[in-house]
Amino acid sequence: MDNKTLLEVVDLVVKYGNIEVLHRINLRVGEGEIVTILGANGAGKSTTLLTLSGLVKAGAGAIYFDRTSIHKLPAHDIVKRGIAQVPEGRRVFGTLTVQENINLGAFVCRDAAAIQKTQEWIYELFPVLAERRQQLAGTLSGGEQQMLAIGRALMSQPKILLLDEPSLGLAPLLVKAIFQTLREINASGVTIVLVEQNARAALRLAHRGYVLELGNIVLEDSSQALMANPKVQAAYLGGESTR
Ligand SMILES: Nc1ncnc2c1ncn2[C@@H]1O[C@H](COP(=O)(O)OP(=O)(O)OP(=O)(O)O)[C@@H](O)[C@H]1O
Ligand SMILES: [Mg+2]
């Protein structure tokens, strides 16, 4: 691969108490890529993203972002450097309005003009949010809350956006719409790491993918090759071949 490495995970071990859940995993994300991490329930996907964001601490190994080691930094420093996470379960603040939720995402940015510009971009990406600016986030549909969670994360103007199962619980048409927007976000220069159980949708969007099983990376390949891989088809694509 010839693109510049933006994020690199080297022999990362993560434990919860005495229980090791990530066993020396290695990942690389190039600048401008969309990389997906596939895996069953409990494989360690969320743990991987939480560790990249500094919300869970690495037990051993290292994480490099822009060639700087970040795995010992507090989470707010990591956001400032340009890593933003959309957590599993689209956690928006239900008693705040859409606009207030968006404002919260800008906490690392001091430049009012840049904040304004980013906000306009987010409302262009998600016009439905613009229409609902003053509505309480708790009254949005599931899909709209997912859009808001993505929009809020983008307010920190990340270089890399980490998404934890953005398709969870959404109707197929909405999944399509959200993934299309992720493509646009990527086209505007934001690198994306996408954790998904919806392997088919994820592989269609991503350039490359990793398969995580019980805390080990067992496969790494281009999305095309993963889709054609009989093991991936059997375990993650419902056994069907995908054209
Ligand atoms: N805070 C925690 N304390 C203890 N164990 C945890 C904690 N969070 C996760 N685990 C365990 O770590 C393992 C990996 O969990 P993780 O949430 O990363 O998996 P996942 O791949 O995101 O699963 P899912 O698809 O269900 O979201 C699981 O065995 C889980 O039970
Ligand atoms: Mg998870």
Coordinates of C-alpha atoms and ligand atoms in Angstrom, one line a residue:
M1 CA 0.0 0.0 0.0
D2 CA 1.4 3.4 -0.9
N3 CA -0.8 5.7 1.0
K4 CA 0.5 7.3 4.2
T5 CA -0.2 5.4 7.4
L6 CA -2.4 7.5 9.6
L7 CA -3.2 5.0 12.4
E8 CA -1.2 2.0 13.4
V9 CA -1.9 -0.5 16.1
V10 CA 1.0 -2.7 17.1
D11 CA 0.6 -5.9 19.2
L12 CA -2.2 -4.3 21.2
V13 CA -3.4 -6.2 24.3
V14 CA -6.5 -5.0 26.3
K15 CA -7.7 -6.5 29.5
Y16 CA -10.8 -5.9 31.6
G17 CA -9.5 -6.9 35.1
N18 CA -7.8 -10.2 34.6
I19 CA -9.6 -11.1 31.4
E20 CA -7.7 -10.4 28.3
V21 CA -10.1 -9.5 25.4
L22 CA -7.7 -8.3 22.7
H23 CA -4.7 -10.5 22.1
R24 CA -1.8 -8.7 20.4
I25 CA -3.8 -7.3 17.5
N26 CA -2.3 -5.4 14.6
L27 CA -4.1 -2.9 12.4
R28 CA -3.1 -0.3 9.9
V29 CA -5.2 2.5 8.5
G30 CA -4.0 4.6 5.6
E31 CA -4.8 8.2 5.1
G32 CA -8.1 8.6 3.2
E33 CA -9.1 4.9 3.6
I34 CA -12.3 3.4 4.9
V35 CA -11.4 0.3 6.9
T36 CA -14.0 -2.0 8.4
I37 CA -13.6 -4.3 11.4
L38 CA -16.0 -7.2 11.2
G39 CA -16.7 -9.7 13.9
A40 CA -19.4 -11.5 15.9
N41 CA -20.9 -10.3 19.3
G42 CA -18.2 -10.2 21.9
A43 CA -15.3 -10.4 19.4
G44 CA -13.8 -7.1 20.8
K45 CA -14.8 -4.6 18.1
S46 CA -16.1 -2.0 20.5
T47 CA -13.1 -2.5 22.8
T48 CA -10.8 -1.9 19.9
L49 CA -12.5 1.5 19.1
L50 CA -12.6 2.5 22.7
T51 CA -8.9 1.8 23.1
L52 CA -8.2 3.9 20.0
S53 CA -10.1 6.8 21.6
G54 CA -8.3 6.4 24.9
L55 CA -11.5 5.5 26.8
V56 CA -10.1 2.1 27.5
K57 CA -6.4 1.8 28.3
A58 CA -4.0 -0.5 26.4
G59 CA -2.5 -3.3 28.6
A60 CA 0.4 -3.7 26.2
G61 CA 1.4 -2.8 22.7
A62 CA 1.1 0.6 21.1
I63 CA -1.1 2.8 19.0
Y64 CA 0.4 5.4 16.7
F65 CA -1.5 8.3 15.1
D66 CA 0.3 10.4 12.6
R67 CA 3.5 8.6 13.8
T68 CA 3.0 9.8 17.4
S69 CA 2.3 7.3 20.1
I70 CA -1.1 8.0 21.7
H71 CA -2.1 5.0 23.8
K72 CA -1.0 6.7 27.0
L73 CA -2.8 10.0 26.3
P74 CA -6.1 10.9 28.0
A75 CA -9.2 10.7 25.7
H76 CA -9.6 14.5 25.4
D77 CA -6.1 14.9 24.0
I78 CA -6.8 12.2 21.5
V79 CA -9.9 14.0 20.3
K80 CA -7.9 17.2 19.9
R81 CA -5.3 15.4 17.8
G82 CA -8.1 14.4 15.4
I83 CA -9.7 11.1 16.4
A84 CA -13.5 11.2 17.0
Q85 CA -15.7 8.3 17.9
V86 CA -19.4 7.7 17.3
P87 CA -20.2 5.3 20.1
E88 CA -22.3 2.2 19.9
G89 CA -26.0 2.9 20.6
R90 CA -25.9 6.4 19.2
R91 CA -25.7 8.2 22.5
V92 CA -27.1 11.6 22.0
F93 CA -28.3 13.9 24.8
G94 CA -32.1 13.4 24.6
T95 CA -33.1 16.4 26.7
L96 CA -31.0 18.8 24.6
T97 CA -31.9 20.0 21.2
V98 CA -30.3 18.9 18.0
Q99 CA -28.4 22.2 17.8
E100 CA -27.2 21.9 21.4
N101 CA -26.0 18.4 20.7
I102 CA -24.1 19.7 17.7
N103 CA -22.6 22.5 19.8
L104 CA -21.3 20.0 22.3
G105 CA -19.2 18.3 19.6
A106 CA -17.2 21.5 19.1
F107 CA -15.7 21.5 22.5
V108 CA -12.2 21.1 21.3
C109 CA -12.4 23.9 18.7
R110 CA -11.9 27.6 19.6
D111 CA -12.2 29.1 16.1
A112 CA -15.8 30.4 15.7
A113 CA -15.5 30.7 11.9
A114 CA -14.4 27.1 11.6
I115 CA -17.1 25.9 13.9
Q116 CA -19.7 27.7 11.8
K117 CA -18.3 26.3 8.6
T118 CA -18.3 22.7 10.0
Q119 CA -21.8 23.1 11.3
E120 CA -23.0 24.2 7.9
W121 CA -21.3 21.2 6.3
I122 CA -23.0 18.8 8.8
Y123 CA -26.4 20.3 8.1
E124 CA -25.7 19.9 4.3
L125 CA -24.8 16.2 4.9
F126 CA -27.9 15.7 7.0
P127 CA -30.6 18.1 5.9
V128 CA -33.2 16.4 8.1
L129 CA -31.1 17.6 11.1
A130 CA -31.2 21.2 9.8
E131 CA -35.0 21.0 9.7
R132 CA -35.0 19.7 13.3
R133 CA -32.5 22.0 14.9
Q134 CA -34.7 23.0 17.7
Q135 CA -36.2 19.6 18.3
L136 CA -35.2 17.6 21.4
A137 CA -32.8 14.9 20.4
G138 CA -34.7 12.3 22.4
T139 CA -37.7 12.7 20.1
L140 CA -35.7 12.0 16.9
S141 CA -36.1 8.6 15.1
G142 CA -33.4 6.1 15.5
G143 CA -31.9 6.9 12.2
E144 CA -32.0 10.6 12.9
Q145 CA -30.2 10.1 16.2
Q146 CA -27.5 8.1 14.4
M147 CA -27.1 11.0 12.0
L148 CA -26.9 13.4 15.0
A149 CA -24.3 11.2 16.7
I150 CA -22.2 11.3 13.5
G151 CA -22.7 15.0 13.1
R152 CA -21.6 15.7 16.6
A153 CA -18.5 13.7 16.2
L154 CA -17.7 15.6 13.0
M155 CA -17.8 18.9 14.9
S156 CA -14.4 18.2 16.3
Q157 CA -13.1 18.3 12.7
P158 CA -11.5 14.8 13.0
K159 CA -8.9 13.4 10.6
I160 CA -10.3 10.0 11.4
L161 CA -13.8 9.0 12.4
L162 CA -14.5 5.8 14.3
L163 CA -18.0 4.4 14.0
D164 CA -19.4 1.6 16.2
E165 CA -22.2 -0.2 14.4
P166 CA -23.9 2.8 12.9
S167 CA -26.4 0.5 11.1
L168 CA -27.7 -1.2 14.3
G169 CA -31.4 -1.4 14.5
L170 CA -32.0 0.7 11.3
A171 CA -34.2 -0.2 8.3
P172 CA -32.3 -1.2 5.2
L173 CA -33.1 2.1 3.3
L174 CA -31.7 4.2 6.2
V175 CA -28.6 2.0 6.4
K176 CA -28.1 2.8 2.7
A177 CA -28.6 6.5 3.3
I178 CA -26.2 6.6 6.2
F179 CA -23.5 4.6 4.4
Q180 CA -23.9 6.9 1.4
T181 CA -23.2 9.9 3.7
L182 CA -20.2 8.1 5.1
R183 CA -18.9 7.8 1.6
E184 CA -19.3 11.6 1.1
I185 CA -17.6 12.3 4.5
N186 CA -14.7 10.1 3.3
A187 CA -14.6 11.8 -0.1
S188 CA -14.2 15.1 1.7
G189 CA -11.0 13.8 3.3
V190 CA -12.0 12.1 6.5
T191 CA -10.5 8.6 7.1
I192 CA -13.0 6.2 8.5
V193 CA -12.8 3.1 10.7
L194 CA -16.2 1.3 10.7
V195 CA -17.1 -1.5 13.1
E196 CA -20.1 -3.5 11.8
Q197 CA -22.1 -6.7 12.1
N198 CA -23.7 -5.8 8.8
A199 CA -20.8 -7.2 7.0
R200 CA -22.3 -6.9 3.5
A201 CA -23.0 -3.2 3.8
A202 CA -19.6 -2.6 5.5
L203 CA -17.6 -4.4 2.8
R204 CA -19.4 -2.6 0.0
L205 CA -18.4 0.7 1.6
A206 CA -14.9 0.0 2.8
H207 CA -11.7 -0.3 0.9
R208 CA -10.2 -2.9 3.3
G209 CA -11.3 -5.0 6.2
Y210 CA -10.2 -7.0 9.2
V211 CA -12.0 -9.9 10.8
L212 CA -11.8 -10.1 14.5
E213 CA -12.6 -13.4 16.3
L214 CA -12.4 -13.7 20.0
G215 CA -9.9 -10.9 20.3
N216 CA -7.7 -12.0 17.5
I217 CA -7.4 -10.6 14.0
V218 CA -7.9 -13.7 11.8
L219 CA -8.1 -12.1 8.4
E220 CA -7.0 -8.9 6.7
D221 CA -7.7 -8.1 3.0
S222 CA -9.3 -5.8 0.5
S223 CA -13.1 -5.7 0.8
Q224 CA -13.4 -7.4 -2.6
A225 CA -11.2 -10.3 -1.5
L226 CA -13.1 -10.6 1.8
M227 CA -16.4 -10.7 0.0
A228 CA -15.2 -13.5 -2.2
N229 CA -13.7 -15.4 0.7
P230 CA -15.8 -18.6 1.5
K231 CA -15.0 -18.3 5.2
V232 CA -16.2 -14.8 5.3
Q233 CA -19.3 -15.7 3.3
A234 CA -20.1 -18.6 5.6
A235 CA -19.6 -16.7 8.8
Y236 CA -20.6 -13.1 8.0
L237 CA -22.5 -13.0 4.8
G238 CA -25.2 -15.6 5.5
G239 CA -23.4 -18.2 3.3
E240 CA -24.4 -16.5 0.1
S241 CA -22.0 -15.5 -2.5
T242 CA -22.1 -11.8 -3.4
R243 CA -22.1 -11.4 -7.1
Ligands
LIG1 N1 -16.4 -3.1 30.7 C1 -16.2 -4.4 30.5 N2 -15.8 -5.1 31.6 C2 -15.6 -6.5 31.4 N3 -15.7 -7.1 30.3 C3 -16.0 -6.4 29.2 C4 -16.3 -5.0 29.3 N4 -16.7 -4.6 28.0 C5 -16.6 -5.7 27.2 N5 -16.2 -6.8 27.9 C6 -16.0 -8.1 27.4 O1 -15.0 -8.0 26.4 C7 -15.3 -8.8 25.2 C8 -15.3 -7.9 24.0 O2 -16.4 -7.0 24.1 P1 -16.8 -5.9 23.0 O3 -17.9 -5.1 23.5 O4 -15.5 -5.2 22.6 O5 -17.2 -6.8 21.8 P2 -18.0 -6.4 20.5 O6 -17.2 -7.1 19.4 O7 -18.1 -4.9 20.4 O8 -19.4 -7.1 20.6 P3 -20.8 -6.6 20.1 O9 -20.9 -7.0 18.7 O10 -21.8 -7.4 21.0 O11 -21.0 -5.1 20.3 C9 -16.6 -9.5 25.6 O12 -16.3 -10.8 26.0 C10 -17.2 -8.6 26.6 O13 -18.0 -9.4 27.5
MG2 MG -19.7 -3.7 20.3

